[in-house]
Short mmCIF file of C-alpha atoms in Angstrom, two decimals:
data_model
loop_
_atom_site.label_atom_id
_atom_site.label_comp_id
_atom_site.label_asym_id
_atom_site.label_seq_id
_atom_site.Cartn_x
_atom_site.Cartn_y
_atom_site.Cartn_z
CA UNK A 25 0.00 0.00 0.00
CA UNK A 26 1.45 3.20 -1.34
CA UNK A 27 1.00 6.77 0.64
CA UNK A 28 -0.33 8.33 -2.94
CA UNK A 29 -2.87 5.62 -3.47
CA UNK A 30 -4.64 6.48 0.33
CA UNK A 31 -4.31 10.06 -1.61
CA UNK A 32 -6.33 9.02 -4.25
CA UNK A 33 -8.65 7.05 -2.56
CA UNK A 34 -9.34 10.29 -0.36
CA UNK A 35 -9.91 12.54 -3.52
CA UNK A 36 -12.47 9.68 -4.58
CA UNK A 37 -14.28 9.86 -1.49
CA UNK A 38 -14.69 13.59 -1.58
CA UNK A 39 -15.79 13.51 -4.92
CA UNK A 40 -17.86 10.20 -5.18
CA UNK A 41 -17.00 10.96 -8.98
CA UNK A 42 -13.63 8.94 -10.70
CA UNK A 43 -13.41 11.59 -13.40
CA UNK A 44 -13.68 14.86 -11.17
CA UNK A 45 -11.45 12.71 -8.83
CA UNK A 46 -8.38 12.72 -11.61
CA UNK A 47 -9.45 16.22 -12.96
CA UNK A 48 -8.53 17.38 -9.27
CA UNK A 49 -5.25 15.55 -9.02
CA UNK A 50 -4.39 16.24 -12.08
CA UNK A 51 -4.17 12.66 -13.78
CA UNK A 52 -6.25 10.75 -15.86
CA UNK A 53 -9.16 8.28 -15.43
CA UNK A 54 -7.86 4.69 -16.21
CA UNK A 55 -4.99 5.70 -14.44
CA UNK A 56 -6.80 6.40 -11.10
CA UNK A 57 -9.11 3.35 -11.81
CA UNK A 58 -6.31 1.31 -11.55
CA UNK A 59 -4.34 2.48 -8.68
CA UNK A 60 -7.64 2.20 -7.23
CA UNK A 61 -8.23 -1.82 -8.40
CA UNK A 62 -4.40 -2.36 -7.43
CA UNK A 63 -5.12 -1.08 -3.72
CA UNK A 64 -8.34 -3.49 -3.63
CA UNK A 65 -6.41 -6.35 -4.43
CA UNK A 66 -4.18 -6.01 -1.68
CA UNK A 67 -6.89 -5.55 0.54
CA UNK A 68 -8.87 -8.11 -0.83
CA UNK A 69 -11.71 -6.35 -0.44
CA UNK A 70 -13.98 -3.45 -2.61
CA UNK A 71 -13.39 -0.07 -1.32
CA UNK A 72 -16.38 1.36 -3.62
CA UNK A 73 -19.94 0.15 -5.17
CA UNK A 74 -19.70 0.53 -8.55
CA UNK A 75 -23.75 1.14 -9.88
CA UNK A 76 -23.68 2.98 -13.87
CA UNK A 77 -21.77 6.25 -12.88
CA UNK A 78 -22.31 6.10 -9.67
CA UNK A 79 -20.17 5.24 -7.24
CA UNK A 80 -20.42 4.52 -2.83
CA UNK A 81 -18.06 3.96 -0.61
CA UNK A 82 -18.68 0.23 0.90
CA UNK A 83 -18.10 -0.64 4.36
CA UNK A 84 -14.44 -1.42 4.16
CA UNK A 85 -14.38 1.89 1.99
CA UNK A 86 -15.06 3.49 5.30
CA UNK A 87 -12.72 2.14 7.51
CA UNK A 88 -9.78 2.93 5.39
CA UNK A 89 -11.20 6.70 4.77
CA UNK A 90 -11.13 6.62 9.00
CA UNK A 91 -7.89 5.95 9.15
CA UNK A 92 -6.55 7.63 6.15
CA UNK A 93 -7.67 10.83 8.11
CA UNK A 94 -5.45 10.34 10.85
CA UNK A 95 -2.45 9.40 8.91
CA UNK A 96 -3.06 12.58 7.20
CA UNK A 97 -3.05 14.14 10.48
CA UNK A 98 -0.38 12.78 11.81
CA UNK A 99 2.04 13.66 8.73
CA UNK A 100 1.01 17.21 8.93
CA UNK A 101 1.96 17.20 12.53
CA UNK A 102 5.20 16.18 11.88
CA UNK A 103 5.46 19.03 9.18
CA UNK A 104 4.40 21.60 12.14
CA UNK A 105 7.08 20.02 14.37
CA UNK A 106 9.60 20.06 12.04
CA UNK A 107 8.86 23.90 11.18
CA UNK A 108 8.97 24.89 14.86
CA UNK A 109 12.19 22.75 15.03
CA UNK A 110 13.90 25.03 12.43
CA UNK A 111 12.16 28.34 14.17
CA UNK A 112 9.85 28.85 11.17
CA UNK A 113 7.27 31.16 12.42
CA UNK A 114 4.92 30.81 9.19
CA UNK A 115 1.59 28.45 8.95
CA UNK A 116 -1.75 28.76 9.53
CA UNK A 117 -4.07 28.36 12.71
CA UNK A 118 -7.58 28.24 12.49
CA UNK A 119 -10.06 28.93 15.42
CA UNK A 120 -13.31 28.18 16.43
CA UNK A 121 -16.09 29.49 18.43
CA UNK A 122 -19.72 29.36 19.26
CA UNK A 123 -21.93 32.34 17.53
CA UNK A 124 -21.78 35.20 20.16
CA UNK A 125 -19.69 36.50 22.33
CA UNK A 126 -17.13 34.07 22.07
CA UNK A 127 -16.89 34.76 18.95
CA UNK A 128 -15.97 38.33 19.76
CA UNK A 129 -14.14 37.44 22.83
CA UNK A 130 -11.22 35.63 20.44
CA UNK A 131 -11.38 37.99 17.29
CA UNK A 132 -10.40 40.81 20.40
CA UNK A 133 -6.82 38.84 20.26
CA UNK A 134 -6.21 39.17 16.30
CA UNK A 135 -4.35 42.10 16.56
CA UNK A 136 -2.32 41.27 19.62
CA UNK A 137 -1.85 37.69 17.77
CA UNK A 138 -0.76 39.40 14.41
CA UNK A 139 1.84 41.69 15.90
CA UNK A 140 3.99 38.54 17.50
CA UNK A 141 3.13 35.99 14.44
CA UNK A 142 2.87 38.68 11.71
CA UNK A 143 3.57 35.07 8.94
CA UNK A 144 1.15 33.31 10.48
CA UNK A 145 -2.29 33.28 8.71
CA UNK A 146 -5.29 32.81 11.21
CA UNK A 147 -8.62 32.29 10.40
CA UNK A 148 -11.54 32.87 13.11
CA UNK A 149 -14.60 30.62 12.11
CA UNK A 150 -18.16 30.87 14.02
CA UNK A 151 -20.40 27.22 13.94
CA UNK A 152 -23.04 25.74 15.93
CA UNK A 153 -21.73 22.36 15.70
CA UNK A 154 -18.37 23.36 16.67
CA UNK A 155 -17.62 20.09 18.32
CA UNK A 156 -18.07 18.34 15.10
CA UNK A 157 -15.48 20.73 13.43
CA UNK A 158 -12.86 19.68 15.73
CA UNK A 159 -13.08 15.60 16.13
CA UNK A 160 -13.02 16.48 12.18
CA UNK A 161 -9.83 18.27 12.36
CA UNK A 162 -11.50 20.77 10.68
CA UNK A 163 -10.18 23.36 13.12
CA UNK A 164 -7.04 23.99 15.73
CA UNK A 165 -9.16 24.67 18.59
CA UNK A 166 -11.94 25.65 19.57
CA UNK A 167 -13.60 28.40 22.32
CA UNK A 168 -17.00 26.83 23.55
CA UNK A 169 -19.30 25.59 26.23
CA UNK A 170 -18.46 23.09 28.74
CA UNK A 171 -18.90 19.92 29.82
CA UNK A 172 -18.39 17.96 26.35
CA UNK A 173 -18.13 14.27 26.77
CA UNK A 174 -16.12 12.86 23.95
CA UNK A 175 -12.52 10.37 24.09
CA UNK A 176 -11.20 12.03 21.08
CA UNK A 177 -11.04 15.23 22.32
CA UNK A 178 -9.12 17.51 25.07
CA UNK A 179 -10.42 19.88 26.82
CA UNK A 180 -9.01 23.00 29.01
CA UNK A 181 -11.49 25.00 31.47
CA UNK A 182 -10.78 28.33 31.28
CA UNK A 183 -13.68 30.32 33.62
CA UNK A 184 -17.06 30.32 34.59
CA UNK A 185 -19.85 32.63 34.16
CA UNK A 186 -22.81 33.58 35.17
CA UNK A 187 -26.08 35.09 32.99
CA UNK A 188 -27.50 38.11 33.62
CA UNK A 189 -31.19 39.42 33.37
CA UNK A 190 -30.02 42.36 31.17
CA UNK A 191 -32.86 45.87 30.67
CA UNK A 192 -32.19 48.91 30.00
CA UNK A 193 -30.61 51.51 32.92
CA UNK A 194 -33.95 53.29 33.35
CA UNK A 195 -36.15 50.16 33.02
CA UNK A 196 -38.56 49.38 36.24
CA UNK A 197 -36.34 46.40 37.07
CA UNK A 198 -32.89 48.59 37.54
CA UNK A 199 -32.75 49.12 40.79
CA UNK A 200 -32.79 45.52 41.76
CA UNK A 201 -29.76 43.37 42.48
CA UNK A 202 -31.17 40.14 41.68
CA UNK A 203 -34.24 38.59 40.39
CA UNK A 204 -36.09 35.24 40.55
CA UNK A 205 -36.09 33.05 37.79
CA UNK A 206 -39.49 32.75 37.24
CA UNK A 207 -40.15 36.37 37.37
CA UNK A 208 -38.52 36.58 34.17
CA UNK A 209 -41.71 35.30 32.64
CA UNK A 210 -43.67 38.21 33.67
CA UNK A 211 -42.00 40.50 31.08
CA UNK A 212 -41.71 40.58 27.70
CA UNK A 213 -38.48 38.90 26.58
CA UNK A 214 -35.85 39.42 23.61
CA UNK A 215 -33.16 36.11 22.90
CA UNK A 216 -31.68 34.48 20.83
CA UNK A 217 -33.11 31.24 18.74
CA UNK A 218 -33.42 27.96 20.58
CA UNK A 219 -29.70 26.99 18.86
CA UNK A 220 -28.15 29.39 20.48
CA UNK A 221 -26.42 27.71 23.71
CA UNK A 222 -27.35 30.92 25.62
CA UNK A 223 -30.68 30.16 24.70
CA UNK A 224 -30.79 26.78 25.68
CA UNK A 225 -29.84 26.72 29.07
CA UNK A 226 -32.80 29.26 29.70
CA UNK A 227 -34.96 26.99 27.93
CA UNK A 228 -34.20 24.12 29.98
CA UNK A 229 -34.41 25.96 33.34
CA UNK A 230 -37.38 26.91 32.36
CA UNK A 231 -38.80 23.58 31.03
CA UNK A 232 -37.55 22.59 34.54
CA UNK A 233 -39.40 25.15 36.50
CA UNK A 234 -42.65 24.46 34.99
CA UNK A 235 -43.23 26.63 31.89
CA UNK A 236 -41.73 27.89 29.05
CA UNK A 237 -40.69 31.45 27.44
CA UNK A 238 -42.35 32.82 24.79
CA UNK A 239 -40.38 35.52 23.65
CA UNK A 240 -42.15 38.58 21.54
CA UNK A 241 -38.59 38.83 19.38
CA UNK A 242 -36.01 36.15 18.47
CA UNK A 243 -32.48 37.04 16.25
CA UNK A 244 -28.99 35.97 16.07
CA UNK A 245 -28.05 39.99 15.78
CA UNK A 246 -26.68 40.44 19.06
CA UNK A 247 -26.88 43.91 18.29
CA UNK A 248 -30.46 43.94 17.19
CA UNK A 249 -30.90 42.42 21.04
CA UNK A 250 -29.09 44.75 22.51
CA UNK A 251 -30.71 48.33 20.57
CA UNK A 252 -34.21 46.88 21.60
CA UNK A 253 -33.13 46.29 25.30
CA UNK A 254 -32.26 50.16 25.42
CA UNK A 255 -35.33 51.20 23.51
CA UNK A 256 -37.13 49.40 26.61
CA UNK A 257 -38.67 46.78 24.22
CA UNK A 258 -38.06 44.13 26.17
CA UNK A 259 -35.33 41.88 28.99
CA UNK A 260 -33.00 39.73 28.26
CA UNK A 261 -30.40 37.55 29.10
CA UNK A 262 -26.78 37.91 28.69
CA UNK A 263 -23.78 36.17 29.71
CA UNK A 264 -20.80 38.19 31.94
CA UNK A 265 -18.32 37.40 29.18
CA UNK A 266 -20.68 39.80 26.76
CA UNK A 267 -20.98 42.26 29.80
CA UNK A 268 -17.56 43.05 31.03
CA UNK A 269 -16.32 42.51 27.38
CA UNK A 270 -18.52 45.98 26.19
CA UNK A 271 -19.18 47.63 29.95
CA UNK A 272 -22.01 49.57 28.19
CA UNK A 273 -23.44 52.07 30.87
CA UNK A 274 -26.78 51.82 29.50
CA UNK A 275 -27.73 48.43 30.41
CA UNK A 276 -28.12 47.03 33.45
CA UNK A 277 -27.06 43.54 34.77
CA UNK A 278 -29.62 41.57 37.09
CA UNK A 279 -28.34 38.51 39.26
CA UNK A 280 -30.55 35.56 38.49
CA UNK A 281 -31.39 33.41 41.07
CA UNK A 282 -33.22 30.50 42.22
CA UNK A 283 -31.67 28.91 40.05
CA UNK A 284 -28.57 30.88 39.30
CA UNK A 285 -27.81 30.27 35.31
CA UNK A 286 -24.33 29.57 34.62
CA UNK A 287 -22.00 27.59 32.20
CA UNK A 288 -18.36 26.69 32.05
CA UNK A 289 -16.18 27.95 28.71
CA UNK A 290 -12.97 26.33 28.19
CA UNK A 291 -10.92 25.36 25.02
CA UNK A 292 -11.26 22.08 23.33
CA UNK A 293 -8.80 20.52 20.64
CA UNK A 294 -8.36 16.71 19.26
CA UNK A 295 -6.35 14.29 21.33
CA UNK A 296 -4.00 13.57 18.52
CA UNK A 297 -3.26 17.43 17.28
CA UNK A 298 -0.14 18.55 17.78
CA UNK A 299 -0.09 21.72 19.38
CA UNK A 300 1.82 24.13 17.83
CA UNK A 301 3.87 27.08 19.32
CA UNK A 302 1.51 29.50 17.08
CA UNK A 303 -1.32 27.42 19.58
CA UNK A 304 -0.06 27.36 22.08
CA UNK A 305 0.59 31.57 22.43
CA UNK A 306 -2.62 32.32 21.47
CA UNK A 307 -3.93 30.35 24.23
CA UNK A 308 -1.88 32.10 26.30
CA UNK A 309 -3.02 35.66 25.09
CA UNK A 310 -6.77 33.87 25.52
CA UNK A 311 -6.41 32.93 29.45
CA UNK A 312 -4.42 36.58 30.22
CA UNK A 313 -7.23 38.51 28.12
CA UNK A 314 -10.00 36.86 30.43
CA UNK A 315 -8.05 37.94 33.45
CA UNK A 316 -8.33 41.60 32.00
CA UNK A 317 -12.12 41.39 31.36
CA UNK A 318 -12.37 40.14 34.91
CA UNK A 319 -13.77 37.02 33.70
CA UNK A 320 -11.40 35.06 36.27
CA UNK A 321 -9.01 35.92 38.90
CA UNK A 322 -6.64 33.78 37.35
CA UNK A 323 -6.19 31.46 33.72
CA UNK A 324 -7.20 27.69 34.65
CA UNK A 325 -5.02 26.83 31.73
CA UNK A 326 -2.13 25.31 31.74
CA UNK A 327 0.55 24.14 29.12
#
């Protein structure tokens, strides 16, 4: 078994097509038909079902694509180790992070990042399934919500937070320090959709307490949430990451309680990703620029 012919099985799985396959590697048909027949005959077994012009990958098809993706991994982590062991400061790092606030909370660092590794090209990316994205190896790392139960990946707490009834400074509700959960329903409410993890974990208090929020606007435009909130269109809820990250005067932050809402964020990565230097700062420039939002008294993360 040859290291070009798991190559050109992998450009056949992507494709599901032989001829778009070659196009894309640049050779022709027969010729990738029969590296492909040569590498089923020393397995002994079909890697593809062959119906008119259609092709799918069989059962054995799929093991082999399973592991060709972590010898693929592997080799480029031996490429990133071998750069960093000749002090080449050039690659690539690309970061995940949940729509929101994390989201903002690690584009805050690109500048910070950019000055140090000015070669380095970073890419910030913003999924719901960001989980997915990294037992893919889609991504670096990733900024998100914690616990995640999963072998194949490593995770890092870095704080937690609490949620915050958030209205506007000269709403009815200002002058209190804290609310009850269940007051919440009482007033007209602004959130996010039901994907949004924020979202969620009102939900399922709520579902918990006994009844459910109907809220009279729902949008991803954190913005949008936040311009209604002043105009005294509604409450809503925020995390303290959001909060201490803009320290806007005109909203005010309520204590929840009974329950309290709160979550744990922390960075996750696969188990068998090398960690590069490039990583490995920006992590570090992560856990110091939660100490200066006053997220945590000190970074939980350690190298």
């Amino acid at each position: 078994m040859e290291f070009r012919q798991l190559e050109y099985f992998s450009a056949i799985c992507e494709e599901l097509h032989f001829t778009r396959a070659s196009e894309k590697l640049g050779m022709s048909q027969p010729t990738l038909s029969h590296q492909i027949k040569m590498l089923e005959e020393e397995l002994g077994v079909p890697l593809f079902d062959r119906i008119g012009k259609k092709i799918a990958i069989t059962e054995a098809g799929k093991i082999l694509l399973s592991e060709c993706k972590v010898i693929f991994s592997s080799l480029k982590n031996v490429k990133v180790q071998i750069m960093e062991l000749q002090k080449v400061t050039r690659g690539t790092l690309s970061i995940g992070a949940l729509p929101g606030e994390l989201t903002q909370l690690v584009s805050s660092l690109l500048i910070d990042f950019h000055n140090i590794y000015p070669e380095v090209q970073i890419k910030i990316v913003n999924f719901d399934d960001i989980v997915e994205r990294v037992i893919q190896n889609q991504i670096d790392l990733a900024i998100t919500i914690l616990p995640i139960e999963d072998e194949r990946i490593r995770k890092h707490p870095l704080y937690k937070e609490d949620i915050y009834l958030t209205v506007s400074s000269d709403h009815s509700l200002a002058e209190r320090e804290s609310i009850n959960f269940d007051e919440i329903s009482r007033y007209p409410v602004i959130l996010f959709p039901q994907t949004h993890k924020c979202r969620q974990i009102m939900d399922l208090t709520s579902s918990t307490c006994g009844f459910n929020f109907e809220p009279i606007i729902e949008t991803t435009a954190i913005e949008t949430i936040i311009s209604l909130v002043k105009a005294g269109a509604g409450v809503t809820a925020l995390s303290k990451t959001y909060l201490n990250m803009y320290n806007d005067t005109q909203l005010k932050a309520i204590k929840i309680v009974n329950p309290t809402l709160s979550r744990e964020i922390g960075i996750i990565y696969h188990k068998d990703k090398y960690i590069s230097q490039a990583t490995r700062l920006f992590m570090d420039l992560l856990s110091n620029h939660i100490i200066e939002l006053k997220l945590a008294e000190q970074s939980t993360f350690q190298n």
